[in-house]
C-alpha positions as a Markdown table, in Angstrom:
| # | Residue | x | y | z |
|---|---|---|---|---|
| 1 | Unk | 37.1 | 29.7 | 82.1 |
| 2 | Unk | 40.9 | 29.2 | 81.7 |
| 3 | Unk | 40.3 | 25.4 | 81.4 |
| 4 | Unk | 37.8 | 25.9 | 78.6 |
| 5 | Unk | 40.2 | 28.2 | 76.8 |
| 6 | Unk | 43.0 | 25.6 | 77.1 |
| 7 | Unk | 40.7 | 22.9 | 75.8 |
| 8 | Unk | 39.6 | 25.1 | 72.9 |
| 9 | Unk | 43.2 | 26.0 | 72.0 |
| 10 | Unk | 44.3 | 22.4 | 72.1 |
| 11 | Unk | 41.5 | 21.5 | 69.7 |
| 12 | Unk | 42.5 | 24.2 | 67.3 |
| 13 | Unk | 46.1 | 23.2 | 67.5 |
| 14 | Unk | 45.2 | 19.6 | 66.7 |
| 15 | Unk | 43.2 | 20.7 | 63.7 |
| 16 | Unk | 46.1 | 22.8 | 62.5 |
| 17 | Unk | 48.5 | 20.0 | 62.9 |
| 18 | Unk | 46.3 | 17.7 | 60.8 |
| 19 | Unk | 45.9 | 20.3 | 58.1 |
| 20 | Unk | 49.6 | 20.9 | 57.9 |
| 21 | Unk | 50.3 | 17.2 | 57.8 |
| 22 | Unk | 47.9 | 16.8 | 54.9 |
| 23 | Unk | 49.4 | 19.7 | 53.1 |
| 24 | Unk | 52.9 | 18.3 | 53.5 |
| 25 | Unk | 51.8 | 14.9 | 52.4 |
| 26 | Unk | 50.0 | 16.4 | 49.4 |
| 27 | Unk | 53.1 | 18.3 | 48.3 |
| 28 | Unk | 55.3 | 15.2 | 48.8 |
| 29 | Unk | 53.0 | 13.1 | 46.8 |
| 30 | Unk | 52.6 | 15.7 | 44.0 |
| 31 | Unk | 56.3 | 16.5 | 43.6 |
| 32 | Unk | 58.4 | 13.5 | 44.7 |
| 33 | Unk | 56.9 | 10.0 | 45.2 |
| 34 | Unk | 53.4 | 8.6 | 44.7 |
| 35 | Unk | 52.3 | 5.3 | 46.4 |
| 36 | Unk | 51.0 | 2.7 | 44.0 |
| 37 | Unk | 49.5 | -0.7 | 44.7 |
| 38 | Unk | 49.6 | -3.4 | 41.9 |
| 39 | Unk | 46.0 | -4.4 | 41.4 |
| 40 | Unk | 46.3 | -6.8 | 38.4 |
| 41 | Unk | 48.6 | -9.4 | 37.0 |
| 42 | Unk | 49.6 | -7.7 | 33.8 |
| 43 | Unk | 53.2 | -7.2 | 34.9 |
| 44 | Unk | 53.9 | -10.6 | 36.3 |
| 45 | Unk | 56.5 | -11.8 | 37.2 |
| 46 | Unk | 58.2 | -8.4 | 37.5 |
| 47 | Unk | 55.3 | -7.1 | 39.7 |
| 48 | Unk | 52.8 | -9.3 | 41.5 |
| 49 | Unk | 49.3 | -8.4 | 42.7 |
| 50 | Unk | 49.7 | -6.9 | 46.1 |
| 51 | Unk | 53.1 | -5.3 | 45.5 |
| 52 | Unk | 53.4 | -1.8 | 47.0 |
| 53 | Unk | 55.8 | 0.7 | 45.6 |
| 54 | Unk | 56.6 | 4.4 | 45.4 |
| 55 | Unk | 56.6 | 6.0 | 41.9 |
| 56 | Unk | 59.6 | 8.3 | 41.3 |
| 57 | Unk | 57.8 | 11.4 | 40.0 |
| 58 | Unk | 61.1 | 13.4 | 39.6 |
| 59 | Unk | 62.3 | 11.0 | 36.9 |
| 60 | Unk | 60.5 | 12.6 | 33.9 |
| 61 | Unk | 59.6 | 16.0 | 35.3 |
| 62 | Unk | 56.1 | 17.3 | 35.8 |
| 63 | Unk | 52.8 | 17.7 | 33.9 |
| 64 | Unk | 49.1 | 17.9 | 34.8 |
| 65 | Unk | 49.3 | 14.1 | 35.3 |
| 66 | Unk | 51.7 | 14.7 | 38.2 |
| 67 | Unk | 48.8 | 15.9 | 40.3 |
| 68 | Unk | 47.4 | 13.0 | 42.3 |
| 69 | Unk | 44.0 | 11.5 | 41.6 |
| 70 | Unk | 42.0 | 10.2 | 44.5 |
| 71 | Unk | 39.5 | 7.5 | 43.3 |
| 72 | Unk | 37.4 | 5.9 | 46.1 |
| 73 | Unk | 34.0 | 5.3 | 44.5 |
| 74 | Unk | 32.8 | 3.3 | 47.5 |
| 75 | Unk | 33.0 | 6.5 | 49.5 |
| 76 | Unk | 31.9 | 8.8 | 46.8 |
| 77 | Unk | 35.3 | 10.3 | 46.4 |
| 78 | Unk | 36.5 | 10.8 | 42.8 |
| 79 | Unk | 39.0 | 13.6 | 42.6 |
| 80 | Unk | 40.7 | 13.5 | 39.2 |
| 81 | Unk | 44.1 | 15.0 | 38.3 |
| 82 | Unk | 42.4 | 17.1 | 35.7 |
| 83 | Unk | 40.1 | 18.5 | 38.3 |
| 84 | Unk | 43.1 | 20.0 | 40.1 |
| 85 | Unk | 45.7 | 20.6 | 37.3 |
| 86 | Unk | 43.6 | 20.5 | 34.1 |
| 87 | Unk | 44.7 | 24.0 | 33.2 |
| 88 | Unk | 48.1 | 22.5 | 32.3 |
| 89 | Unk | 46.7 | 19.8 | 30.1 |
| 90 | Unk | 46.9 | 19.8 | 26.3 |
| 91 | Unk | 50.4 | 20.9 | 25.2 |
| 92 | Unk | 52.1 | 17.5 | 25.7 |
| 93 | Unk | 55.1 | 19.1 | 27.4 |
| 94 | Unk | 56.6 | 18.8 | 30.9 |
| 95 | Unk | 58.3 | 21.1 | 33.4 |
| 96 | Unk | 61.9 | 20.0 | 34.1 |
| 97 | Unk | 61.1 | 17.1 | 31.6 |
| 98 | Unk | 63.5 | 14.3 | 30.7 |
| 99 | Unk | 62.9 | 11.4 | 28.3 |
| 100 | Unk | 62.1 | 8.0 | 29.6 |
| 101 | Unk | 64.4 | 5.1 | 28.5 |
| 102 | Unk | 63.3 | 2.0 | 26.7 |
| 103 | Unk | 62.6 | -0.8 | 29.3 |
| 104 | Unk | 61.6 | 1.6 | 32.1 |
| 105 | Unk | 58.6 | 0.4 | 34.1 |
| 106 | Unk | 56.3 | 3.4 | 34.0 |
| 107 | Unk | 53.1 | 4.5 | 35.8 |
| 108 | Unk | 51.1 | 6.7 | 33.4 |
| 109 | Unk | 47.6 | 8.1 | 33.1 |
| 110 | Unk | 45.3 | 6.3 | 30.6 |
| 111 | Unk | 44.6 | 8.7 | 27.8 |
| 112 | Unk | 40.8 | 8.0 | 27.9 |
| 113 | Unk | 39.8 | 6.7 | 31.3 |
| 114 | Unk | 42.3 | 8.7 | 33.3 |
| 115 | Unk | 43.1 | 5.7 | 35.5 |
| 116 | Unk | 46.7 | 5.0 | 36.5 |
| 117 | Unk | 48.3 | 2.1 | 34.6 |
| 118 | Unk | 51.7 | 0.5 | 35.0 |
| 119 | Unk | 53.5 | -1.1 | 32.0 |
| 120 | Unk | 57.0 | -1.4 | 30.5 |
| 121 | Unk | 58.1 | 1.1 | 27.9 |
| 122 | Unk | 58.8 | -0.8 | 24.6 |
| 123 | Unk | 58.5 | 1.8 | 21.8 |
| 124 | Unk | 59.9 | 5.3 | 21.7 |
| 125 | Unk | 58.7 | 8.2 | 19.4 |
| 126 | Unk | 59.3 | 7.3 | 15.8 |
| 127 | Unk | 59.8 | 3.6 | 16.4 |
| 128 | Unk | 58.0 | 0.9 | 14.3 |
| 129 | Unk | 56.8 | -1.9 | 16.6 |
| 130 | Unk | 55.3 | -5.2 | 15.5 |
| 131 | Unk | 54.6 | -8.5 | 17.3 |
| 132 | Unk | 54.9 | -11.7 | 15.3 |
| 133 | Unk | 54.2 | -15.1 | 17.0 |
| 134 | Unk | 54.7 | -13.3 | 20.3 |
| 135 | Unk | 58.1 | -11.9 | 19.4 |
| 136 | Unk | 58.5 | -8.1 | 19.5 |
| 137 | Unk | 60.3 | -6.4 | 16.6 |
| 138 | Unk | 61.5 | -2.8 | 16.8 |
| 139 | Unk | 62.4 | -1.0 | 13.6 |
| 140 | Unk | 62.4 | -4.3 | 11.7 |
| 141 | Unk | 64.7 | -6.2 | 14.1 |
| 142 | Unk | 63.4 | -8.9 | 16.5 |
| 143 | Unk | 64.4 | -8.6 | 20.1 |
| 144 | Unk | 66.5 | -11.3 | 21.6 |
| 145 | Unk | 64.6 | -14.0 | 23.6 |
| 146 | Unk | 66.0 | -16.8 | 25.8 |
| 147 | Unk | 63.8 | -19.5 | 27.3 |
| 148 | Unk | 64.0 | -19.4 | 31.1 |
| 149 | Unk | 61.9 | -22.2 | 32.4 |
| 150 | Unk | 58.4 | -21.9 | 33.9 |
| 151 | Unk | 56.7 | -19.4 | 36.2 |
| 152 | Unk | 54.5 | -21.1 | 38.8 |
| 153 | Unk | 51.9 | -19.8 | 41.2 |
| 154 | Unk | 49.1 | -21.3 | 43.2 |
| 155 | Unk | 45.6 | -21.2 | 41.7 |
| 156 | Unk | 43.8 | -19.0 | 44.2 |
| 157 | Unk | 42.0 | -15.7 | 44.4 |
| 158 | Unk | 44.6 | -12.9 | 44.4 |
| 159 | Unk | 44.5 | -9.4 | 45.9 |
| 160 | Unk | 41.5 | -7.4 | 47.1 |
| 161 | Unk | 39.6 | -8.0 | 43.9 |
| 162 | Unk | 40.0 | -11.8 | 44.2 |
| 163 | Unk | 41.1 | -12.4 | 40.6 |
| 164 | Unk | 42.3 | -15.8 | 39.5 |
| 165 | Unk | 45.4 | -16.2 | 37.3 |
| 166 | Unk | 45.3 | -17.6 | 33.8 |
| 167 | Unk | 47.4 | -20.7 | 33.2 |
| 168 | Unk | 49.2 | -22.3 | 30.3 |
| 169 | Unk | 48.7 | -25.8 | 31.6 |
| 170 | Unk | 44.9 | -25.7 | 31.2 |
| 171 | Unk | 42.2 | -25.7 | 33.8 |
| 172 | Unk | 43.7 | -25.9 | 37.2 |
| 173 | Unk | 41.6 | -26.5 | 40.4 |
| 174 | Unk | 41.9 | -24.3 | 43.5 |
| 175 | Unk | 45.2 | -24.9 | 45.2 |
| 176 | Unk | 46.8 | -26.4 | 42.1 |
| 177 | Unk | 49.9 | -25.2 | 40.3 |
| 178 | Unk | 49.3 | -22.6 | 37.6 |
| 179 | Unk | 52.1 | -22.5 | 35.0 |
| 180 | Unk | 53.2 | -20.0 | 32.4 |
| 181 | Unk | 56.2 | -20.1 | 30.1 |
| 182 | Unk | 59.0 | -17.7 | 31.1 |
| 183 | Unk | 61.4 | -16.1 | 28.7 |
| 184 | Unk | 64.1 | -13.4 | 29.1 |
| 185 | Unk | 63.6 | -10.5 | 26.6 |
| 186 | Unk | 66.5 | -8.3 | 25.7 |
| 187 | Unk | 65.6 | -4.9 | 24.3 |
| 188 | Unk | 67.9 | -3.0 | 21.8 |
| 189 | Unk | 69.5 | -0.9 | 24.6 |
| 190 | Unk | 70.4 | -4.1 | 26.6 |
| 191 | Unk | 67.7 | -4.0 | 29.2 |
| 192 | Unk | 66.7 | -7.6 | 30.2 |
| 193 | Unk | 63.5 | -8.6 | 31.9 |
| 194 | Unk | 61.3 | -11.7 | 32.2 |
| 195 | Unk | 58.1 | -12.1 | 30.2 |
| 196 | Unk | 55.4 | -14.7 | 30.6 |
| 197 | Unk | 53.3 | -16.4 | 28.0 |
| 198 | Unk | 50.1 | -18.4 | 28.2 |
| 199 | Unk | 49.3 | -19.4 | 24.6 |
| 200 | Unk | 48.6 | -18.1 | 21.1 |
| 201 | Unk | 46.1 | -15.3 | 20.8 |
| 202 | Unk | 45.3 | -12.3 | 18.6 |
| 203 | Unk | 47.7 | -9.9 | 20.4 |
| 204 | Unk | 50.6 | -12.2 | 19.5 |
| 205 | Unk | 50.4 | -11.2 | 15.9 |
| 206 | Unk | 49.9 | -7.5 | 15.0 |
| 207 | Unk | 50.4 | -5.0 | 12.2 |
| 208 | Unk | 53.1 | -2.4 | 12.4 |
| 209 | Unk | 52.6 | 0.3 | 15.0 |
| 210 | Unk | 54.4 | 3.6 | 14.1 |
| 211 | Unk | 54.8 | 5.5 | 17.4 |
| 212 | Unk | 53.9 | 9.2 | 16.9 |
| 213 | Unk | 56.2 | 11.9 | 18.0 |
| 214 | Unk | 55.7 | 12.8 | 21.7 |
| 215 | Unk | 54.1 | 9.4 | 22.4 |
| 216 | Unk | 55.2 | 6.0 | 23.7 |
| 217 | Unk | 54.3 | 2.3 | 23.2 |
| 218 | Unk | 53.8 | 0.2 | 26.3 |
| 219 | Unk | 53.4 | -3.5 | 27.0 |
| 220 | Unk | 52.8 | -5.7 | 30.1 |
| 221 | Unk | 55.4 | -8.3 | 30.9 |
| 222 | Unk | 52.6 | -10.9 | 31.3 |
| 223 | Unk | 52.1 | -10.7 | 27.6 |
| 224 | Unk | 48.9 | -12.7 | 27.2 |
| 225 | Unk | 47.1 | -11.0 | 30.1 |
| 226 | Unk | 47.7 | -7.3 | 29.5 |
| 227 | Unk | 45.6 | -4.5 | 28.0 |
| 228 | Unk | 48.3 | -2.3 | 26.6 |
| 229 | Unk | 49.4 | -0.3 | 23.5 |
| 230 | Unk | 48.6 | -3.3 | 21.2 |
| 231 | Unk | 44.9 | -2.5 | 21.6 |
| 232 | Unk | 43.4 | 0.9 | 20.7 |
| 233 | Unk | 42.1 | 3.1 | 23.5 |
| 234 | Unk | 38.6 | 2.9 | 22.1 |
| 235 | Unk | 38.7 | -0.9 | 22.4 |
| 236 | Unk | 39.7 | -0.9 | 26.0 |
| 237 | Unk | 43.5 | -0.8 | 25.5 |
| 238 | Unk | 46.1 | 1.9 | 26.1 |
| 239 | Unk | 47.1 | 2.8 | 22.5 |
| 240 | Unk | 49.9 | 5.4 | 22.2 |
| 241 | Unk | 50.5 | 7.3 | 25.4 |
| 242 | Unk | 51.3 | 11.0 | 25.3 |
| 243 | Unk | 54.5 | 12.3 | 27.0 |
| 244 | Unk | 52.4 | 14.5 | 29.3 |
| 245 | Unk | 50.5 | 11.5 | 30.6 |
| 246 | Unk | 53.6 | 9.9 | 32.2 |
| 247 | Unk | 53.5 | 10.0 | 36.0 |
| 248 | Unk | 56.8 | 8.5 | 37.0 |
| 249 | Unk | 59.2 | 5.5 | 37.0 |
| 250 | Unk | 58.8 | 2.5 | 39.3 |
| 251 | Unk | 62.2 | 1.7 | 40.8 |
| 252 | Unk | 61.7 | -0.4 | 43.8 |
| 253 | Unk | 59.0 | -2.6 | 45.6 |
| 254 | Unk | 58.7 | -1.5 | 49.2 |
| 255 | Unk | 56.2 | -4.0 | 50.5 |
| 256 | Unk | 54.2 | -7.0 | 49.2 |
| 257 | Unk | 51.2 | -9.0 | 50.4 |
| 258 | Unk | 49.6 | -11.9 | 48.7 |
| 259 | Unk | 46.4 | -11.7 | 50.8 |
| 260 | Unk | 43.1 | -9.9 | 50.4 |
| 261 | Unk | 44.4 | -7.3 | 52.9 |
| 262 | Unk | 47.8 | -5.9 | 53.9 |
| 263 | Unk | 46.8 | -6.6 | 57.5 |
| 264 | Unk | 47.0 | -10.4 | 56.9 |
| 265 | Unk | 50.6 | -10.5 | 58.0 |
| 266 | Unk | 50.9 | -14.3 | 57.3 |
| 267 | Unk | 50.5 | -13.5 | 53.6 |
| 268 | Unk | 53.3 | -11.0 | 53.4 |
| 269 | Unk | 56.1 | -11.7 | 50.9 |
| 270 | Unk | 59.2 | -10.6 | 52.8 |
| 271 | Unk | 61.5 | -11.7 | 50.0 |
| 272 | Unk | 60.0 | -8.9 | 47.9 |
| 273 | Unk | 60.5 | -6.1 | 50.4 |
| 274 | Unk | 62.7 | -3.3 | 49.0 |
| 275 | Unk | 63.3 | -5.4 | 45.8 |
| 276 | Unk | 64.6 | -3.4 | 42.8 |
| 277 | Unk | 62.4 | -3.4 | 39.7 |
| 278 | Unk | 64.2 | -4.5 | 36.6 |
């Protein structure tokens, strides 16, 4: 009988340990850092498909969007942040809130779909933003641009979704070199970062966007391959993003894999481990 009691107690203790571990992990993810995989190429070359990072959730304070969403449709799991913290939604404020800075790479909740997006902050509340021939103007002044050679990558399927890159040098066969023009963009506050271009398209010439109070204007660094604030939310873009939808700032890449799975160690990009995000 004593042996059975010991076995029963050990089982209960194991369950308790698992529950406590999950609770601690949940609190850690909600309050401090949220893991994020880069699923698309919209932020190349700053962020590549397969980069893994932790989002600093303390950077801008907390809102309903700080609650983690768990989206695993393949397993029938779709727990949205609003399901857990929706009671705090709607006032566009934050607890212990601080303002993001222009040039920050930010993870935020899409205002319509609720999916997590990552883009660069270009326009602050009250700014007038316009893109002309691919050049961003903020409050009537064009940002500084410097040509910086060519970004090259192998034409191959990338990441778990197996997406192929778009190339400026036309149709490229599997295994060929896919090229994009690279420039260094300098924002008004002095933040410098690389942007990529593929060719002329509608998003390279826009009207003037006036960013509403309490909202922000985001763009991807891979300018011709990014659904961002240049496109209205109803048209599949991001539109203006409310302050309360910010989740956190991306500061550093922790791990990176170019393969279909992180277990394919031969595809790991060791040169990107612990790399600072600029």
